[in-house]
Short mmCIF file of C-alpha atoms in Angstrom, two decimals:
data_model
loop_
_atom_site.label_atom_id
_atom_site.label_comp_id
_atom_site.label_asym_id
_atom_site.label_seq_id
_atom_site.Cartn_x
_atom_site.Cartn_y
_atom_site.Cartn_z
CA MET A 1 -15.75 -7.85 -8.48
CA ASP A 2 -15.87 -11.62 -8.90
CA ALA A 3 -16.97 -14.54 -6.77
CA ARG A 4 -13.42 -15.66 -6.06
CA MET A 5 -12.29 -12.26 -4.85
CA GLY A 6 -14.84 -11.73 -2.08
CA GLY A 7 -15.85 -8.42 -0.56
CA ASN A 8 -12.79 -7.26 1.40
CA ILE A 9 -10.98 -4.75 -0.83
CA GLN A 10 -7.93 -2.84 0.40
CA GLY A 11 -4.43 -1.62 -0.39
CA PRO A 12 -4.67 -0.05 -3.88
CA SER A 13 -1.54 0.51 -5.97
CA LEU A 14 -1.80 1.81 -9.54
CA ILE A 15 0.68 1.77 -12.44
CA ARG A 16 0.61 2.72 -16.08
CA VAL A 17 1.74 -0.37 -17.95
CA PRO A 18 5.16 0.31 -19.52
CA ASP A 19 5.70 0.09 -23.28
CA TRP A 20 8.01 -2.91 -22.93
CA VAL A 21 5.18 -5.13 -21.66
CA GLU A 22 3.93 -7.19 -24.60
CA ASP A 23 0.18 -7.58 -25.17
CA PRO A 24 -0.98 -5.84 -21.97
CA LEU A 25 -4.55 -6.31 -20.80
CA GLY A 26 -4.98 -2.53 -20.59
CA GLN A 27 -3.10 0.74 -20.21
CA TYR A 28 -3.44 0.72 -16.41
CA TYR A 29 -3.07 -2.05 -13.83
CA LEU A 30 -4.64 -1.53 -10.41
CA TYR A 31 -3.35 -3.92 -7.74
CA PHE A 32 -5.17 -4.51 -4.46
CA ALA A 33 -5.82 -7.21 -1.88
CA ASP A 34 -8.04 -8.86 0.68
CA HIS A 35 -6.64 -8.10 4.13
CA ARG A 36 -6.52 -11.89 4.72
CA GLY A 37 -5.97 -12.90 1.09
CA THR A 38 -3.89 -15.64 -0.45
CA TYR A 39 -3.19 -13.75 -3.68
CA ILE A 40 -2.85 -10.16 -4.90
CA ARG A 41 -5.79 -8.98 -6.98
CA MET A 42 -5.56 -6.86 -10.14
CA ALA A 43 -7.96 -4.92 -12.37
CA TYR A 44 -7.14 -3.29 -15.68
CA ALA A 45 -8.50 -0.40 -17.74
CA ASP A 46 -7.63 1.91 -20.62
CA ASP A 47 -8.85 5.01 -18.78
CA LEU A 48 -8.48 6.02 -15.13
CA ALA A 49 -12.23 6.63 -15.01
CA GLY A 50 -12.85 3.04 -16.13
CA PRO A 51 -14.50 0.77 -16.85
CA TRP A 52 -12.25 -1.51 -14.81
CA THR A 53 -12.17 -5.26 -15.41
CA VAL A 54 -10.99 -7.66 -12.71
CA HIS A 55 -8.31 -10.11 -13.84
CA THR A 56 -9.81 -13.07 -12.03
CA PRO A 57 -6.63 -15.22 -11.75
CA GLY A 58 -4.91 -12.37 -9.90
CA THR A 59 -1.15 -11.92 -9.75
CA LEU A 60 1.28 -12.95 -6.98
CA ARG A 61 0.12 -16.01 -5.03
CA LEU A 62 0.89 -16.71 -1.39
CA GLU A 63 2.65 -19.97 -2.29
CA ASP A 64 5.05 -18.03 -4.56
CA SER A 65 5.82 -15.28 -2.03
CA PHE A 66 8.09 -17.16 0.43
CA PHE A 67 5.59 -16.42 3.22
CA PRO A 68 4.13 -19.42 5.08
CA THR A 69 0.91 -20.83 3.63
CA THR A 70 -0.28 -22.17 7.01
CA CYS A 71 -0.18 -21.18 10.67
CA PRO A 72 2.04 -22.60 12.07
CA PRO A 73 4.74 -21.91 11.07
CA CYS A 74 3.29 -18.39 10.88
CA SER A 75 2.52 -17.23 14.41
CA LEU A 76 1.94 -14.29 16.73
CA ALA A 77 4.54 -12.75 18.98
CA PRO A 78 4.69 -14.41 22.43
CA GLY A 79 1.92 -13.14 24.70
CA ARG A 80 -0.05 -11.48 21.89
CA SER A 81 -3.67 -12.31 21.12
CA ALA A 82 -5.08 -11.52 17.67
CA ALA A 83 -6.58 -13.13 14.58
CA LEU A 84 -4.02 -15.43 12.97
CA TYR A 85 -4.03 -16.33 9.29
CA ALA A 86 -1.51 -16.91 6.51
CA HIS A 87 -1.82 -14.14 3.95
CA ILE A 88 -0.23 -11.54 1.68
CA ALA A 89 -1.70 -8.06 1.29
CA SER A 90 -1.17 -4.31 0.78
CA PRO A 91 0.80 -4.34 -2.49
CA ASP A 92 3.01 -1.37 -3.35
CA VAL A 93 3.89 -1.67 -7.04
CA HIS A 94 6.53 0.24 -9.04
CA VAL A 95 7.68 0.27 -12.65
CA ARG A 96 11.47 0.04 -12.67
CA GLU A 97 12.53 1.32 -16.09
CA ASP A 98 16.19 0.80 -15.16
CA LEU A 99 15.56 -2.93 -14.69
CA GLN A 100 12.67 -3.31 -17.13
CA GLN A 101 10.83 -4.99 -14.29
CA ILE A 102 7.74 -4.34 -12.21
CA VAL A 103 8.50 -4.57 -8.49
CA MET A 104 5.82 -5.38 -5.92
CA TYR A 105 6.35 -4.95 -2.18
CA ILE A 106 3.93 -7.01 -0.07
CA HIS A 107 3.58 -7.95 3.56
CA GLY A 108 2.72 -11.27 5.11
CA ARG A 109 3.02 -13.11 8.39
CA GLY A 110 6.05 -15.12 9.41
CA GLU A 111 7.05 -16.55 12.76
CA GLY A 112 6.03 -14.08 15.46
CA ARG A 113 5.67 -11.01 13.25
CA GLN A 114 4.51 -9.48 10.00
CA PHE A 115 7.10 -8.07 7.61
CA THR A 116 7.78 -7.06 4.00
CA ARG A 117 9.13 -9.03 1.06
CA LEU A 118 9.09 -8.21 -2.65
CA ALA A 119 8.37 -9.91 -5.95
CA VAL A 120 9.40 -9.01 -9.50
CA SER A 121 7.71 -9.37 -12.88
CA THR A 122 8.34 -8.60 -16.53
CA ASP A 123 4.65 -8.38 -17.46
CA GLY A 124 2.87 -7.17 -14.30
CA ILE A 125 0.88 -10.39 -13.95
CA GLY A 126 3.29 -13.26 -13.26
CA PHE A 127 5.47 -12.40 -10.26
CA GLU A 128 8.49 -14.18 -8.79
CA GLY A 129 8.80 -13.80 -5.03
CA ARG A 130 12.07 -13.08 -3.26
CA GLU A 131 12.93 -14.44 0.16
CA GLU A 132 14.74 -11.52 1.83
CA ASP A 133 13.04 -9.96 4.87
CA LEU A 134 13.19 -6.24 3.98
CA GLY A 135 11.73 -4.72 7.13
CA ARG A 136 8.47 -4.07 8.96
CA ALA A 137 5.08 -4.51 7.30
CA TYR A 138 3.32 -2.11 4.91
CA PHE A 139 6.28 -0.74 2.94
CA ARG A 140 5.56 2.30 0.75
CA VAL A 141 8.60 3.09 -1.38
CA ILE A 142 9.87 6.19 -3.21
CA LYS A 143 13.19 7.13 -4.82
CA HIS A 144 15.05 10.26 -3.75
CA ASP A 145 18.58 11.08 -4.93
CA ASP A 146 20.73 7.96 -4.49
CA TYR A 147 18.35 5.95 -2.28
CA TYR A 148 15.01 4.20 -2.29
CA TYR A 149 13.15 5.16 0.88
CA ALA A 150 10.44 2.99 2.44
CA MET A 151 7.97 3.98 5.13
CA SER A 152 6.39 1.14 7.08
CA MET A 153 3.69 1.03 9.73
CA PRO A 154 3.75 2.84 12.10
CA GLY A 155 6.06 5.50 10.65
CA PHE A 156 9.38 3.62 10.55
CA LEU A 157 11.62 4.78 7.70
CA TYR A 158 14.14 2.62 5.81
CA ARG A 159 16.37 3.14 2.81
CA SER A 160 18.24 1.03 0.27
CA ARG A 161 20.66 1.77 -2.55
CA ASP A 162 18.88 -0.43 -5.09
CA GLY A 163 15.38 -0.66 -3.64
CA LEU A 164 15.57 -4.45 -3.78
CA SER A 165 17.65 -5.49 -0.79
CA ASN A 166 19.63 -4.39 2.27
CA PHE A 167 17.20 -1.80 3.64
CA GLU A 168 18.72 0.00 6.63
CA SER A 169 16.63 1.40 9.49
CA GLY A 170 16.38 5.14 9.99
CA PRO A 171 14.23 7.61 11.91
CA ARG A 172 10.66 7.07 13.03
CA PHE A 173 7.71 9.44 12.65
CA PHE A 174 4.12 9.76 13.90
CA THR A 175 2.39 7.73 16.61
CA ASP A 176 1.80 4.05 17.32
CA ASP A 177 -1.67 4.44 15.79
CA MET A 178 -0.40 5.48 12.35
CA ARG A 179 -1.65 2.91 9.85
CA HIS A 180 -1.03 2.92 6.09
CA SER A 181 0.85 5.65 4.21
CA ALA A 182 1.48 6.98 0.71
CA LEU A 183 4.55 8.96 -0.36
CA LEU A 184 5.06 11.87 -2.75
CA ILE A 185 8.07 14.13 -3.28
CA ARG A 186 7.25 17.72 -4.18
CA ASP A 187 9.23 20.96 -3.69
CA LYS A 188 12.07 19.10 -1.92
CA GLN A 189 9.64 17.77 0.65
CA LEU A 190 8.44 14.26 1.34
CA HIS A 191 4.64 14.39 1.51
CA VAL A 192 3.27 11.58 3.69
CA PHE A 193 -0.43 10.81 3.36
CA PHE A 194 -1.68 8.48 6.10
CA THR A 195 -4.52 7.40 8.36
CA ASN A 196 -4.68 6.54 12.06
CA ARG A 197 -6.31 3.64 13.84
CA GLY A 198 -8.79 4.88 16.43
CA ASP A 199 -9.78 8.06 14.61
CA ALA A 200 -13.50 8.84 14.36
CA PRO A 201 -13.89 8.73 11.47
CA GLU A 202 -10.64 7.28 10.15
CA ARG A 203 -9.55 9.79 7.50
CA ILE A 204 -6.52 10.88 5.51
CA PHE A 205 -3.92 13.30 6.85
CA LEU A 206 -0.87 14.91 5.25
CA SER A 207 2.47 15.66 6.88
CA LYS A 208 5.56 17.09 5.16
CA ILE A 209 9.21 16.25 5.80
CA GLU A 210 12.02 18.53 4.62
CA LEU A 211 14.55 16.44 2.70
CA THR A 212 17.77 17.72 4.23
CA ASN A 213 21.08 15.90 3.81
CA ASP A 214 21.08 13.81 7.00
CA TRP A 215 17.95 11.69 7.11
CA HIS A 216 18.38 11.15 10.85
CA ASN A 217 17.57 14.86 11.29
CA TRP A 218 14.37 14.78 9.27
CA THR A 219 11.28 15.99 11.13
CA ALA A 220 7.61 15.78 10.18
CA SER A 221 5.24 18.74 10.20
CA THR A 222 2.02 18.72 12.19
CA PRO A 223 -0.45 16.60 10.20
CA VAL A 224 -3.39 18.32 8.52
CA GLU A 225 -6.59 16.63 7.41
CA VAL A 226 -6.98 16.40 3.63
CA LEU A 227 -9.90 14.00 3.09
CA ARG A 228 -12.71 12.36 5.07
CA PRO A 229 -15.81 10.43 3.99
CA GLU A 230 -18.28 12.81 2.35
CA HIS A 231 -20.38 10.52 0.16
CA ASP A 232 -22.53 7.51 1.00
CA TRP A 233 -20.28 5.24 -1.08
CA GLU A 234 -17.37 6.36 1.12
CA GLY A 235 -19.36 5.47 4.25
CA ALA A 236 -20.43 9.01 5.19
CA ASN A 237 -24.01 7.88 5.86
CA LEU A 238 -22.83 5.41 8.51
CA PRO A 239 -22.23 6.13 12.23
CA ILE A 240 -19.02 7.93 13.18
CA GLU A 241 -17.11 5.56 15.44
CA PRO A 242 -13.43 5.02 16.28
CA SER A 243 -11.75 2.58 13.91
CA ARG A 244 -9.75 -0.41 15.08
CA GLY A 245 -6.70 -2.23 13.84
CA GLY A 246 -6.86 -5.16 11.44
CA HIS A 247 -9.36 -6.14 8.79
CA ILE A 248 -13.00 -5.07 8.61
CA ASP A 249 -15.67 -6.79 6.54
CA GLU A 250 -18.69 -4.54 7.12
CA ARG A 251 -19.19 -1.08 5.61
CA VAL A 252 -18.13 1.68 8.00
CA ASN A 253 -17.53 5.43 8.00
CA GLN A 254 -13.78 5.19 7.32
CA MET A 255 -11.11 5.85 4.71
CA ARG A 256 -7.96 3.73 4.63
CA ASP A 257 -4.96 2.80 2.48
CA PRO A 258 -3.95 6.00 0.63
CA ALA A 259 -1.83 5.56 -2.51
CA ILE A 260 -0.29 8.03 -4.96
CA PHE A 261 -0.28 7.85 -8.76
CA LYS A 262 1.41 10.45 -10.99
CA GLU A 263 0.98 10.89 -14.74
CA ASP A 264 1.49 13.76 -17.21
CA GLY A 265 2.11 16.32 -14.47
CA ARG A 266 -1.02 15.35 -12.55
CA THR A 267 -1.17 13.66 -9.15
CA TYR A 268 -3.92 11.32 -8.00
CA LEU A 269 -4.82 9.90 -4.60
CA LEU A 270 -6.33 6.43 -4.34
CA TYR A 271 -7.88 5.14 -1.13
CA SER A 272 -10.08 2.40 0.30
CA VAL A 273 -13.68 3.46 0.97
CA ALA A 274 -16.21 2.53 3.66
CA GLY A 275 -13.48 0.69 5.55
CA GLU A 276 -12.32 -2.01 3.16
CA SER A 277 -15.30 -2.07 0.80
CA GLY A 278 -13.97 -0.55 -2.42
CA ILE A 279 -11.39 1.74 -4.03
CA ALA A 280 -11.71 5.36 -5.16
CA ILE A 281 -9.44 7.80 -6.99
CA THR A 282 -9.36 11.60 -6.91
CA GLU A 283 -7.00 14.20 -8.33
CA ILE A 284 -4.94 16.24 -5.87
CA GLU A 285 -4.90 19.98 -6.49
CA PHE A 286 -1.95 21.80 -4.95
CA ASP A 287 -1.97 25.50 -4.05
#
């Protein structure tokens, strides 16, 4: 934590820094955001258990992202009433060994809607934004066979040959209340970890999608609960109430923003705790 960053903490995405990055700050970079932030935060460590040190300057800045820095020109859809602010948030960060680049997908607000763009980096700190509108907000990306697949909120699936441009729309899953997701491929199934707005408490579910040849025929299994607040630092000591869409600045009994990290045959789940008040990591144990 630092004074510049503030107290809204959401959207974790974790990478192990690749060997081709010169003079890294640590072995691991953890990216995250303020729901209404003007830059993407980052912390670094040499061990997943910490200690973690915040890199105060951050990484990608709003002014380098191609998203508007003021409203207007950013705006709401006609007839819609909601908080309006220029921002970038919810990073999804990937090491692309084939390109020797680090790719960050982020969302922001344009004219009448929120959507996803990306930025690229050779060191994981300085990022160059790209202008192309890739699709709906909150992309979470994973590679399968010859495509990069992206799930957005709420449950819209896209795919691209190179993961950088020309994402085409595909099937949709889940309900209008589905919020953020995390993707994992295991046993020829796409595992989708996600939360729902309006749940009491908001918690993490898992649904599985069989990866058959025609993605238009993919179907999602009935979601099962995998994690809910159990500790005070997760918000378990706070009242159980339905969550709502958008940012939240007070501590609440909610989990949000699942993210997956894999290393050395082990799989970890990151998530935002007590609403948007911090980030936790736990190892997933499969049967």
